[in-house]
Coordinates of C-alpha atoms and ligand atoms in Angstrom, one line a residue:
Chain A
M1489 CA -122.9 -22.4 146.4
K1490 CA -126.2 -23.6 145.1
N1491 CA -125.8 -27.0 146.1
I1492 CA -125.0 -26.7 149.7
K1493 CA -128.3 -24.8 150.2
E1494 CA -131.6 -26.8 150.3
K1495 CA -134.2 -26.7 148.0
I1496 CA -137.2 -24.9 149.3
I1497 CA -139.4 -25.0 146.1
E1498 CA -139.6 -27.4 143.6
V1499 CA -142.6 -26.4 140.7
K1500 CA -142.9 -28.9 137.9
N1501 CA -145.0 -28.3 134.6
L1502 CA -147.4 -26.2 136.4
K1503 CA -150.8 -25.7 134.4
K1504 CA -153.8 -23.6 135.2
N1505 CA -156.6 -22.6 133.3
F1506 CA -159.3 -20.7 133.7
K1507 CA -162.9 -21.1 132.3
I1508 CA -164.4 -18.0 131.6
S1509 CA -168.3 -18.0 130.9
K1510 CA -169.0 -16.1 127.7
R1511 CA -172.6 -14.5 128.6
M1512 CA -174.8 -13.5 125.9
N1513 CA -177.4 -11.0 126.2
G1514 CA -181.1 -10.5 125.8
L1515 CA -183.9 -13.0 126.5
P1516 CA -182.5 -16.2 124.1
G1517 CA -179.0 -15.2 125.1
H1518 CA -180.0 -16.0 128.9
I1519 CA -181.7 -18.9 128.0
A1520 CA -178.9 -20.4 126.0
N1521 CA -176.2 -19.4 129.2
L1522 CA -178.6 -21.4 131.4
F1523 CA -179.1 -24.6 129.0
K1524 CA -175.6 -24.4 127.1
P1525 CA -172.9 -22.1 128.6
K1526 CA -170.5 -21.2 126.5
Y1527 CA -166.8 -21.0 127.9
E1528 CA -163.6 -19.4 126.7
V1529 CA -160.9 -21.1 128.3
K1530 CA -157.9 -18.7 129.5
E1531 CA -154.6 -20.5 129.9
A1532 CA -153.4 -18.6 132.7
V1533 CA -149.8 -20.8 133.6
K1534 CA -149.0 -23.1 130.7
G1535 CA -146.4 -25.4 132.2
I1536 CA -144.0 -24.0 134.3
D1537 CA -140.9 -25.2 136.1
F1538 CA -138.5 -24.1 138.3
E1539 CA -136.8 -25.0 141.9
I1540 CA -135.9 -22.0 144.5
Y1541 CA -132.9 -22.5 147.1
E1542 CA -133.2 -21.8 150.6
G1543 CA -132.5 -17.9 151.5
E1544 CA -132.8 -16.6 148.0
C1545 CA -134.8 -13.7 147.1
V1546 CA -136.1 -14.2 143.6
G1547 CA -137.9 -11.2 141.4
F1548 CA -140.9 -12.8 139.9
I1549 CA -141.8 -10.9 136.8
G1550 CA -144.0 -10.3 133.6
A1551 CA -146.1 -8.0 131.9
N1552 CA -150.1 -7.6 133.3
G1553 CA -151.7 -10.9 132.9
A1554 CA -148.6 -13.1 132.6
G1555 CA -149.4 -15.6 135.3
K1556 CA -147.7 -13.9 138.1
S1557 CA -150.5 -14.0 140.7
T1558 CA -151.9 -17.2 139.5
T1559 CA -148.6 -19.1 140.1
I1560 CA -148.0 -17.4 143.7
K1561 CA -151.9 -18.4 144.4
M1562 CA -151.1 -21.9 143.4
L1563 CA -147.9 -22.0 145.6
S1564 CA -149.4 -20.5 148.5
G1565 CA -152.5 -23.0 148.3
I1566 CA -155.1 -21.0 147.3
L1567 CA -155.6 -22.4 144.1
Y1568 CA -155.4 -26.0 143.0
P1569 CA -153.3 -26.5 140.1
D1570 CA -154.8 -28.3 136.7
S1571 CA -152.0 -30.2 136.2
G1572 CA -148.2 -30.3 137.4
C1573 CA -146.5 -30.8 141.1
I1574 CA -145.6 -28.3 143.7
N1575 CA -143.4 -29.1 146.6
V1576 CA -142.7 -26.4 149.1
M1577 CA -140.7 -27.6 152.1
G1578 CA -142.2 -31.1 151.9
F1579 CA -145.8 -29.9 151.6
E1580 CA -148.1 -30.1 148.6
P1581 CA -149.7 -26.6 149.0
H1582 CA -153.4 -27.2 148.4
K1583 CA -153.5 -30.5 149.8
D1584 CA -151.7 -30.1 153.3
R1585 CA -153.0 -26.4 153.2
K1586 CA -153.5 -26.2 157.0
K1587 CA -150.1 -27.4 158.2
Y1588 CA -148.2 -25.6 155.3
V1589 CA -149.4 -22.2 155.6
A1590 CA -148.4 -21.8 159.0
N1591 CA -145.0 -21.8 157.3
I1592 CA -145.2 -19.1 154.5
G1593 CA -146.3 -15.4 154.7
V1594 CA -148.2 -13.8 151.7
V1595 CA -148.7 -10.3 151.0
F1596 CA -150.9 -9.0 147.9
G1597 CA -150.2 -5.3 147.6
Q1598 CA -153.8 -5.1 146.0
K1599 CA -155.5 -6.6 148.9
S1600 CA -155.0 -5.7 152.5
Q1601 CA -155.7 -8.5 155.3
L1602 CA -156.3 -6.0 158.0
S1603 CA -159.4 -4.6 159.5
W1604 CA -160.5 -1.6 157.5
D1605 CA -162.3 -0.1 160.8
L1606 CA -159.9 -1.4 163.8
P1607 CA -156.7 -0.1 164.8
V1608 CA -153.7 -1.9 163.1
I1609 CA -152.6 -3.3 166.5
D1610 CA -155.8 -5.2 166.9
S1611 CA -155.4 -7.0 163.6
F1612 CA -152.1 -8.1 164.8
E1613 CA -153.5 -9.3 168.0
L1614 CA -156.1 -11.3 166.0
L1615 CA -153.1 -13.0 164.0
K1616 CA -151.4 -13.8 167.2
N1617 CA -154.4 -15.8 168.3
I1618 CA -155.0 -17.4 164.8
Y1619 CA -151.3 -18.5 164.2
K1620 CA -150.8 -19.1 168.0
I1621 CA -147.7 -17.3 168.0
P1622 CA -146.1 -17.4 171.5
S1623 CA -146.1 -14.4 173.5
D1624 CA -142.5 -14.0 173.5
V1625 CA -141.9 -14.6 169.6
Y1626 CA -144.8 -12.1 169.1
K1627 CA -143.4 -9.4 171.1
K1628 CA -140.0 -9.6 170.0
N1629 CA -141.2 -9.7 166.2
L1630 CA -143.7 -6.9 166.8
D1631 CA -140.6 -4.7 168.5
E1632 CA -138.7 -5.3 165.1
F1633 CA -141.1 -4.5 162.6
M1634 CA -142.1 -1.4 164.7
E1635 CA -138.3 -0.5 164.2
L1636 CA -137.6 -1.5 160.7
L1637 CA -141.0 -0.5 159.1
D1638 CA -141.2 2.6 161.4
M1639 CA -144.5 1.9 162.6
S1640 CA -144.8 3.1 165.6
N1641 CA -146.8 6.7 164.7
F1642 CA -149.7 4.8 163.4
I1643 CA -150.2 1.2 165.0
N1644 CA -152.6 2.8 166.9
Q1645 CA -154.9 4.3 164.3
P1646 CA -157.7 2.5 162.4
V1647 CA -156.3 1.3 159.1
R1648 CA -158.9 3.7 157.3
Q1649 CA -157.0 6.6 158.2
L1650 CA -153.8 5.3 157.1
S1651 CA -152.0 6.2 154.0
L1652 CA -151.1 3.6 151.0
G1653 CA -147.7 3.5 152.3
Q1654 CA -148.1 3.0 156.0
R1655 CA -151.1 0.4 155.5
M1656 CA -148.3 -1.3 152.9
R1657 CA -145.8 -1.5 155.5
A1658 CA -148.5 -2.9 158.3
D1659 CA -149.3 -5.4 155.9
I1660 CA -146.1 -6.4 155.3
A1661 CA -145.7 -6.9 159.1
A1662 CA -148.8 -8.8 159.6
S1663 CA -147.6 -11.3 157.0
L1664 CA -144.5 -11.9 158.7
L1665 CA -145.6 -12.0 162.4
H1666 CA -145.5 -15.7 162.8
S1667 CA -141.7 -15.7 161.6
P1668 CA -142.6 -17.7 158.4
K1669 CA -139.2 -18.9 156.4
L1670 CA -140.6 -18.7 153.0
V1671 CA -142.5 -15.4 152.0
F1672 CA -144.3 -14.4 148.7
F1673 CA -144.5 -10.7 148.0
D1674 CA -147.4 -9.9 144.9
E1675 CA -146.9 -6.3 143.9
P1676 CA -145.7 -4.6 147.7
T1677 CA -144.5 -1.8 146.2
I1678 CA -148.0 -1.1 143.9
G1679 CA -148.9 2.9 143.9
L1680 CA -146.1 3.8 146.4
D1681 CA -143.7 6.6 146.4
V1682 CA -139.8 6.3 145.9
V1683 CA -139.5 7.0 149.6
A1684 CA -142.0 4.1 150.7
K1685 CA -140.3 2.0 148.0
E1686 CA -137.3 2.4 149.3
K1687 CA -138.4 1.4 153.0
I1688 CA -139.6 -1.6 151.9
R1689 CA -136.7 -2.9 149.7
E1690 CA -134.6 -2.1 152.8
F1691 CA -136.7 -4.6 155.0
V1692 CA -136.5 -7.0 152.2
R1693 CA -133.1 -6.9 151.9
Y1694 CA -132.9 -7.2 155.6
M1695 CA -134.6 -9.9 156.4
N1696 CA -133.3 -11.9 153.3
K1697 CA -130.0 -11.2 154.3
E1698 CA -129.8 -11.1 158.4
K1699 CA -132.8 -13.5 159.0
K1700 CA -132.5 -16.1 156.3
V1701 CA -135.8 -15.6 154.8
T1702 CA -136.8 -16.6 151.3
F1703 CA -138.5 -14.1 149.2
I1704 CA -140.3 -14.3 146.1
F1705 CA -141.1 -11.0 145.0
T1706 CA -143.5 -10.0 142.1
T1707 CA -143.5 -6.1 141.2
H1708 CA -143.5 -4.1 137.8
D1709 CA -140.9 -1.7 139.1
M1710 CA -137.6 -2.9 138.1
Q1711 CA -135.6 -1.0 140.8
D1712 CA -137.4 -3.5 143.3
I1713 CA -135.7 -6.0 141.5
A1714 CA -132.1 -4.5 141.0
K1715 CA -132.0 -3.7 144.8
T1716 CA -133.2 -6.9 146.5
C1717 CA -132.8 -10.0 144.0
E1718 CA -129.9 -11.7 142.8
R1719 CA -132.1 -13.8 140.7
I1720 CA -135.3 -13.3 138.5
I1721 CA -137.7 -15.3 136.9
I1722 CA -139.7 -13.9 134.1
I1723 CA -142.7 -15.2 132.5
D1724 CA -144.7 -14.2 129.9
K1725 CA -148.2 -15.5 128.6
G1726 CA -148.0 -18.3 131.2
S1727 CA -144.5 -19.6 130.1
K1728 CA -141.2 -19.1 131.5
M1729 CA -139.0 -16.8 129.4
Y1730 CA -135.7 -16.4 131.8
D1731 CA -134.4 -18.0 135.0
G1732 CA -131.1 -16.8 136.0
S1733 CA -129.1 -14.0 138.0
V1734 CA -130.1 -10.5 137.2
K1735 CA -126.4 -10.0 136.9
E1736 CA -126.0 -12.3 133.9
L1737 CA -128.7 -10.8 132.3
V1738 CA -127.7 -7.2 132.5
D1739 CA -124.1 -8.5 131.5
K1740 CA -125.4 -10.4 128.6
Y1741 CA -127.9 -7.9 127.1
G1742 CA -126.8 -5.1 129.1
G1743 CA -123.5 -5.1 127.1
S1744 CA -125.8 -3.4 124.5
V1745 CA -125.6 0.2 123.7
K1746 CA -128.6 2.1 122.8
L1747 CA -127.9 5.0 120.1
A1748 CA -130.9 6.8 119.1
I1749 CA -130.4 9.2 115.9
E1750 CA -132.5 11.9 114.6
I1751 CA -132.7 12.0 110.8
K1752 CA -132.9 15.0 108.8
D1753 CA -134.8 16.2 105.6
V1754 CA -136.0 12.5 104.8
L1755 CA -139.0 11.0 106.2
V1756 CA -138.3 7.8 108.2
D1757 CA -140.4 4.9 107.1
E1758 CA -140.4 1.2 107.1
E1759 CA -138.3 1.3 103.9
Y1760 CA -135.7 3.7 105.4
I1761 CA -135.6 1.7 108.4
K1762 CA -135.0 -1.8 106.2
L1763 CA -132.1 0.2 104.3
L1764 CA -130.5 1.2 107.5
K1765 CA -130.6 -2.2 108.7
Q1766 CA -129.3 -3.5 105.5
S1767 CA -126.0 -1.3 105.1
L1768 CA -125.3 -1.5 108.9
E1769 CA -125.4 -5.3 108.5
N1770 CA -123.3 -4.8 105.4
Q1771 CA -120.8 -2.6 107.0
F1772 CA -120.4 -4.3 110.2
I1773 CA -120.6 -8.3 109.1
D1774 CA -121.5 -10.4 112.3
C1775 CA -123.0 -7.8 114.0
E1776 CA -126.9 -7.7 115.4
F1777 CA -128.6 -4.5 115.2
T1778 CA -132.1 -4.2 116.9
I1779 CA -133.8 -1.3 115.2
E1780 CA -137.0 0.9 116.3
D1781 CA -138.7 3.6 114.6
K1782 CA -139.4 6.0 117.6
K1783 CA -141.6 8.1 115.6
N1784 CA -140.6 12.0 114.5
N1785 CA -137.8 10.9 112.7
I1786 CA -136.1 9.4 115.6
V1787 CA -134.4 6.1 115.3
E1788 CA -133.2 3.9 118.2
I1789 CA -130.4 1.4 117.5
M1790 CA -129.3 -1.4 119.8
F1791 CA -126.0 -3.4 119.5
E1792 CA -123.4 -5.2 121.4
N1793 CA -120.5 -2.9 121.9
K1794 CA -118.2 -6.0 122.6
T1795 CA -116.7 -5.8 119.3
L1796 CA -118.0 -2.6 117.9
S1797 CA -117.5 0.6 119.1
S1798 CA -120.1 3.1 119.2
V1799 CA -117.9 5.8 117.6
Q1800 CA -117.2 3.3 114.5
V1801 CA -121.2 3.1 114.2
T1802 CA -122.0 6.5 114.8
T1803 CA -119.1 7.6 112.3
F1804 CA -120.5 5.1 109.6
L1805 CA -124.1 6.6 110.2
A1806 CA -122.8 10.2 110.0
E1807 CA -121.1 9.6 106.7
K1808 CA -123.9 7.5 105.1
F1809 CA -127.1 9.2 106.4
T1810 CA -128.4 12.8 106.9
L1811 CA -128.0 12.8 111.1
K1812 CA -129.4 16.1 113.0
D1813 CA -128.7 14.6 116.4
F1814 CA -127.7 11.5 118.2
R1815 CA -127.6 10.0 121.6
I1816 CA -125.9 7.2 123.5
S1817 CA -127.0 5.3 126.3
D1818 CA -126.4 2.3 128.2
I1819 CA -129.1 -0.2 128.7
D1820 CA -130.3 -1.0 132.1
I1821 CA -132.6 -4.0 133.4
E1822 CA -135.7 -1.8 132.9
E1823 CA -134.6 -1.5 129.3
I1824 CA -133.8 -4.8 129.0
V1825 CA -137.1 -6.5 130.5
R1826 CA -139.1 -3.9 128.5
K1827 CA -137.5 -5.2 125.3
I1828 CA -138.3 -8.8 126.3
Y1829 CA -142.0 -7.9 126.9
E1830 CA -142.1 -6.2 123.4
G1831 CA -140.2 -9.1 121.8
G1832 CA -137.0 -6.8 120.9
I1833 CA -134.9 -9.6 122.8
T1834 CA -135.3 -13.2 122.3
L1835 CA -133.9 -15.4 125.0
Chain B
M436 CA -160.7 -30.8 173.8
E437 CA -158.0 -28.4 173.5
K438 CA -159.0 -28.1 169.7
T439 CA -162.6 -26.9 170.8
Y440 CA -161.1 -24.7 173.2
N441 CA -158.8 -23.1 170.6
A442 CA -161.7 -23.0 168.3
F443 CA -163.8 -21.3 170.8
S444 CA -161.0 -18.7 171.8
L445 CA -160.8 -17.6 168.4
F446 CA -164.2 -17.4 167.7
L447 CA -164.6 -14.7 170.7
C448 CA -161.4 -13.0 169.4
Y449 CA -163.4 -12.9 166.2
S450 CA -166.7 -11.5 167.5
K451 CA -164.9 -9.1 169.7
I452 CA -163.4 -7.8 166.2
T453 CA -166.8 -7.5 164.4
I454 CA -168.6 -5.9 167.5
K455 CA -165.7 -3.3 167.8
S456 CA -166.1 -2.8 164.0
W457 CA -169.5 -2.3 164.2
F458 CA -169.1 0.1 167.4
Q459 CA -167.0 2.3 165.1
Y460 CA -170.5 3.7 163.9
K461 CA -172.6 3.6 167.0
V462 CA -175.3 5.6 165.6
D463 CA -175.5 4.0 162.4
A464 CA -175.7 0.5 164.1
C465 CA -178.4 1.5 166.1
M466 CA -180.4 3.0 163.2
R467 CA -179.7 -0.5 161.6
S468 CA -181.3 -2.2 164.2
L469 CA -184.4 0.0 164.1
A470 CA -184.4 0.1 160.5
V471 CA -184.4 -3.6 160.4
F472 CA -187.2 -4.0 163.0
F473 CA -189.7 -1.6 161.6
R474 CA -188.9 -2.8 157.6
E475 CA -189.7 -6.3 158.8
A476 CA -192.7 -5.3 161.1
T477 CA -194.2 -3.4 158.4
G478 CA -194.2 -6.5 156.2
V479 CA -195.8 -8.5 159.1
I480 CA -198.4 -5.9 159.8
V481 CA -199.4 -5.7 156.3
I482 CA -200.1 -9.5 156.1
Y483 CA -201.6 -9.4 159.7
L484 CA -204.2 -6.8 158.5
T485 CA -205.0 -8.6 155.5
M486 CA -205.8 -11.9 157.4
L487 CA -208.2 -9.9 159.7
T488 CA -210.5 -9.9 156.8
F489 CA -210.3 -13.6 156.4
D490 CA -210.7 -14.6 159.9
E491 CA -209.1 -17.4 159.3
I492 CA -207.3 -19.5 156.6
N493 CA -207.4 -23.5 156.4
G494 CA -208.1 -23.5 160.0
W495 CA -205.1 -21.1 161.2
N496 CA -206.4 -18.1 162.7
T497 CA -204.1 -14.7 162.6
N498 CA -202.5 -15.0 166.0
E499 CA -201.6 -18.7 165.1
L500 CA -200.0 -17.3 161.7
L501 CA -198.0 -14.9 164.0
L502 CA -196.8 -17.9 165.5
L503 CA -195.2 -19.0 162.1
F504 CA -193.6 -15.7 161.4
S505 CA -192.1 -15.7 165.0
F506 CA -190.0 -18.7 164.3
V507 CA -188.8 -17.5 160.7
Y508 CA -187.8 -14.0 162.6
V509 CA -186.2 -15.8 165.6
T510 CA -184.1 -18.1 163.7
Y511 CA -182.9 -15.8 161.3
G512 CA -181.8 -13.2 164.2
I513 CA -179.7 -16.2 165.5
L514 CA -178.7 -17.4 161.9
I515 CA -177.1 -13.9 161.2
V516 CA -175.2 -13.9 164.4
F517 CA -173.5 -17.2 163.3
F518 CA -173.7 -17.3 159.8
T519 CA -173.5 -13.9 158.1
G520 CA -170.4 -15.1 156.4
L521 CA -172.2 -17.7 154.7
R522 CA -174.8 -15.5 153.7
D523 CA -172.6 -12.6 152.3
F524 CA -169.9 -14.9 151.0
E525 CA -170.0 -13.6 147.5
F526 CA -168.5 -10.5 148.9
L527 CA -165.7 -12.4 150.8
V528 CA -164.8 -13.8 147.6
N529 CA -165.0 -10.5 145.8
T530 CA -162.9 -8.7 148.4
G531 CA -160.2 -11.3 148.5
Q532 CA -161.0 -12.3 152.1
F533 CA -161.7 -15.9 151.6
D534 CA -158.3 -16.0 150.0
R535 CA -156.8 -14.7 153.0
F536 CA -158.8 -17.1 155.1
L537 CA -157.1 -19.9 152.8
L538 CA -153.7 -18.5 153.7
R539 CA -154.2 -19.1 157.6
P540 CA -153.9 -22.4 159.4
R541 CA -157.4 -22.7 160.5
G542 CA -160.4 -24.3 158.6
A543 CA -161.8 -22.0 155.8
L544 CA -165.3 -22.6 156.6
F545 CA -164.6 -22.2 160.2
Q546 CA -163.2 -18.6 159.4
V547 CA -165.9 -17.5 157.4
I548 CA -168.3 -18.3 160.1
A549 CA -166.4 -16.6 163.0
S550 CA -165.1 -13.6 160.9
N551 CA -168.6 -12.2 160.4
S552 CA -171.9 -11.4 162.0
D553 CA -174.2 -9.0 161.4
W554 CA -175.3 -8.4 164.9
F555 CA -177.2 -5.1 164.5
A556 CA -179.6 -6.7 161.9
A557 CA -179.7 -9.7 164.1
I558 CA -181.2 -7.7 167.1
G559 CA -183.7 -6.1 164.8
H560 CA -185.0 -9.6 163.4
G561 CA -184.5 -11.3 166.8
A562 CA -186.4 -8.4 168.7
L563 CA -189.3 -8.9 166.1
G564 CA -189.2 -12.3 166.2
I565 CA -189.3 -12.5 170.2
C566 CA -192.1 -9.9 170.2
L567 CA -194.3 -12.0 167.8
F568 CA -193.7 -14.8 169.7
I569 CA -194.5 -13.6 173.1
F570 CA -197.4 -12.0 171.6
S571 CA -198.9 -15.0 169.7
A572 CA -198.2 -17.7 172.3
N573 CA -199.9 -15.4 174.7
N574 CA -203.2 -15.2 172.5
V575 CA -203.1 -18.9 171.7
Q576 CA -202.5 -19.7 175.3
I577 CA -199.9 -22.4 174.8
V578 CA -199.3 -24.4 178.0
W579 CA -196.0 -24.2 179.0
N580 CA -194.0 -27.1 180.7
F581 CA -190.7 -28.1 180.7
W582 CA -190.6 -30.4 177.6
N583 CA -192.4 -27.6 175.5
I584 CA -189.4 -25.2 176.2
I585 CA -186.8 -27.9 175.4
Y586 CA -188.9 -28.6 172.4
C587 CA -188.8 -24.9 171.4
I588 CA -185.2 -24.2 171.6
S589 CA -184.4 -27.6 169.8
S590 CA -186.7 -26.6 166.9
I591 CA -185.2 -23.2 166.7
I592 CA -181.6 -24.5 166.8
G593 CA -182.5 -27.1 164.0
G594 CA -184.4 -24.2 162.1
V595 CA -181.5 -22.0 162.1
F596 CA -179.0 -25.3 161.0
I597 CA -181.2 -25.8 158.0
Q598 CA -181.0 -22.2 157.1
A599 CA -177.4 -22.4 157.6
A600 CA -177.1 -25.2 155.6
I601 CA -179.2 -23.8 152.6
F602 CA -176.8 -20.8 152.5
L603 CA -173.6 -23.1 152.8
V604 CA -175.0 -24.9 149.7
V605 CA -175.2 -21.6 147.9
A606 CA -171.9 -20.3 148.8
S607 CA -170.7 -23.7 147.5
L608 CA -172.5 -23.2 144.3
S609 CA -170.2 -19.7 143.8
F610 CA -167.4 -22.2 143.3
F611 CA -169.2 -23.3 140.2
F612 CA -171.2 -19.9 138.9
I613 CA -170.0 -16.6 139.1
K614 CA -173.1 -14.9 140.4
T615 CA -174.9 -16.6 143.0
G616 CA -177.7 -14.2 144.2
S617 CA -180.5 -15.2 141.6
I618 CA -179.7 -18.7 142.9
R619 CA -180.0 -17.4 146.7
E620 CA -183.0 -15.7 146.0
L621 CA -184.7 -18.8 144.6
L622 CA -183.6 -21.5 147.0
Y623 CA -183.8 -19.4 150.2
W624 CA -185.8 -16.0 149.9
N625 CA -188.4 -17.0 147.6
T626 CA -188.9 -20.2 149.8
R627 CA -189.1 -18.2 153.0
K628 CA -192.1 -16.2 151.5
F629 CA -194.0 -19.3 151.0
A630 CA -193.2 -20.3 154.7
N631 CA -195.3 -17.1 155.4
Y632 CA -198.1 -19.3 155.1
P633 CA -199.2 -22.5 156.6
I634 CA -198.0 -25.0 153.7
S635 CA -201.4 -26.6 153.9
I636 CA -202.7 -24.3 152.0
F637 CA -200.7 -24.8 149.0
P638 CA -201.1 -27.2 146.2
K639 CA -199.3 -30.4 146.7
F640 CA -196.0 -29.7 144.7
V641 CA -195.7 -26.8 147.0
K642 CA -196.0 -29.2 149.8
I643 CA -193.5 -31.4 148.9
F644 CA -190.7 -28.7 147.5
M645 CA -191.3 -27.1 151.1
T646 CA -191.1 -30.6 152.9
Y647 CA -188.7 -32.7 151.0
I648 CA -186.5 -30.2 148.7
I649 CA -186.0 -27.1 150.6
P650 CA -187.3 -28.3 153.7
F651 CA -188.2 -24.7 155.3
A652 CA -191.7 -26.1 156.5
F653 CA -189.4 -27.7 159.5
V654 CA -188.3 -24.4 160.5
N655 CA -191.7 -23.1 161.6
Y656 CA -194.7 -24.9 159.9
F657 CA -194.4 -28.3 162.0
P658 CA -192.7 -26.9 165.3
A659 CA -195.7 -24.5 165.5
T660 CA -198.4 -27.3 164.4
Y661 CA -196.8 -29.4 167.2
L662 CA -197.2 -26.1 169.9
L663 CA -200.9 -25.7 168.8
D664 CA -201.4 -29.3 168.5
K665 CA -202.7 -29.1 165.0
D666 CA -202.9 -31.9 162.6
S667 CA -200.2 -31.0 160.1
G668 CA -202.0 -32.8 156.9
E669 CA -198.8 -35.0 156.5
F670 CA -198.9 -38.8 156.8
L671 CA -195.9 -38.7 158.8
G672 CA -197.2 -35.6 160.5
K673 CA -196.6 -36.3 163.9
T674 CA -192.9 -37.6 163.3
F675 CA -192.1 -34.5 161.1
C676 CA -192.9 -32.1 164.3
Y677 CA -190.4 -33.8 165.8
I678 CA -187.5 -34.2 163.7
T679 CA -186.7 -30.2 162.9
P680 CA -182.9 -30.7 165.1
V681 CA -182.1 -33.8 162.8
I682 CA -182.9 -32.3 159.8
G683 CA -180.8 -29.5 160.7
I684 CA -177.8 -31.3 161.8
V685 CA -178.1 -33.9 158.7
M686 CA -178.8 -31.0 156.3
F687 CA -175.6 -29.2 157.4
G688 CA -173.3 -32.4 157.4
A689 CA -174.5 -32.8 153.9
A690 CA -173.9 -29.3 153.0
Y691 CA -170.5 -29.4 154.5
L692 CA -169.5 -32.2 152.6
F693 CA -170.4 -30.5 149.3
W694 CA -168.4 -27.3 150.4
N695 CA -165.7 -29.6 150.8
Y696 CA -165.6 -31.2 147.5
S697 CA -166.7 -27.7 145.8
L698 CA -163.7 -26.0 147.5
K699 CA -161.3 -27.6 145.1
R700 CA -162.9 -25.6 142.0
Y701 CA -162.1 -22.4 143.8
K702 CA -160.9 -19.5 141.3
S703 CA -160.1 -16.8 143.5
T704 CA -160.6 -13.3 141.5
G705 CA -158.5 -11.7 138.9
N706 CA -157.8 -8.0 139.9
Ligands
ATP2938 N1 -160.0 -15.8 139.1 C1 -159.8 -15.6 137.7 N2 -160.9 -16.0 137.0 C2 -160.4 -16.0 135.7 N3 -159.5 -15.5 135.1 C3 -158.5 -15.1 135.7 C4 -158.4 -15.2 137.1 N4 -157.5 -14.9 137.5 C5 -156.7 -14.6 136.7 N5 -156.9 -14.7 135.6 C6 -156.5 -14.7 134.2 O1 -155.5 -15.3 134.2 C7 -154.2 -14.7 133.5 C8 -153.1 -14.2 134.4 O2 -153.6 -13.6 135.5 P1 -152.5 -13.2 136.6 O3 -153.3 -12.4 137.5 O4 -151.9 -14.7 137.0 O5 -151.8 -12.2 136.0 P2 -150.3 -11.2 136.4 O6 -149.1 -11.8 136.0 O7 -150.6 -11.2 137.9 O8 -150.6 -9.8 136.1 P3 -150.7 -8.7 136.8 O9 -149.3 -7.9 136.4 O10 -151.7 -7.6 136.1 O11 -150.7 -9.0 138.2 C9 -154.9 -13.1 133.1 O12 -155.4 -13.2 131.7 C10 -156.0 -12.9 133.9 O13 -157.4 -12.7 133.3
MG2939 MG1 -151.0 -10.1 139.7

């Protein structure tokens, strides 16, 4: 499937550092700042590689400060990379900026591009002028987005009077008016309620499937990913941790079972956890267990249930330890990603 | 040709938007014009009254001093119609608006300039400048002829570009330093305070600073000496009176090169 599609983004060994000046206080500090400023170097992106193909919808996830926004800013030509190369649709974003950006759309959920005091439609008209969008294309897109994003009842209202959900939808429409083939969404669902989020997901799905728009979608909400993306790239502390299909990730790690047990009579401490792990591993040779102390005498045990049934494990535990209660659940993508962030799963 | 037309039409489109935004708060906007006018006028009056006790300083009488002021205010009024975006550049960066400009297929500097005009403050400054100009020009009896008028207009335009260049340099410096407030204070506002007086009263290093380093003297001092037919006290004095527009264009061009060079270091903001 992949090889017939065209590569739209190619990123190689991309790096970006930020120099953060450390300011000292007091008069001597000020003088020192002036003559010998101290810097701390923050490695925001530490050499990542990936390729994205036309028509994909790729979830781009990672904990706070992982370097997602920085990567998106480099991909969209806002920031100069320190090293590495980026090729998007044959352009080098920061170098061919003016020509390049006419082909992409970008939404930063945290920062609106609409004029705060003016009706939404005025900002759209300005964009029509900026991008030199032909009138018929503009009208067609506008009508379509009005319907898809349900904007008709607030299009003439000043942006400052809109709810966050309405504003976000207007922002999304604004960044797609010029029919870009590639769209970057940086947290477009931040702070929205479930209904508003769902509307945006639906829109992304539609534009991706029907209009063949390629999306890169940053979010902290795994539901966004589960419902729109087939592929995810996980980055952590500036490096790529995982790159592959969502399904594979869930198959591989979602095949695990999570067993929460509550221990009676004994106080659970580190020693206890060690003992628990030891005896499980002695009993079920070749099986891996991830054990986590959940406090209040609750312990979470994760294991793959391909070779091992939860009945076996529970029975064994009930015999050897003093259980008060237990609960079994499957692992979903949210859980997997959380574990990855916490280092519970190594990819 | 088409490019110029495009840029112009976009400029108008942006201006329409800024004016429309301002008019959302009509009363506030008018109050702002008045407030600016009276704030600045008070400053001028205080200096005026102080001067009255001196009769004249270094050969300049009070009316002639007001002519110096008028150039500062008229040029500043025009400056903030066109270059507010540069003056408030730090704000554009902090709010993420500059990121947005970089995402649009138009020149970044063009958008910074076109997207922002402090219209109502401009009315305050401009009106004060025009009042001062008319008042002082009347009292010092400048003989008006065609060349004088052309001279005034071109000097004013040159003066606007000199100040715009200073703002552009400060804006570019913000790619290297986090806070540029104090740099702007130093390079622009302090220099401008000196420019309220004829530079001939200052010690030599101030004269050199005002003529060759931050050439604010070309905004008002040299044009005023020409109109008043005074000896500027500079050995190239007569030539200096004519080159304000040249200085303006050259400075702005140089500042533009510096801007382009600095833009590569743009860091955007975290959240
Ligand atoms: N303009 C900047 N100047 C200095 N440091 C920055 C800047 N932008 C980002 N950083 C730093 O770089 C790192 C990566 O930031 P980035 O915004 O890319 O993270 P992120 O993955 O988008 O996080 P979040 O989920 O919180 O949006 C962080 O440590 C951040 O503090
Ligand atoms: Mg971010």
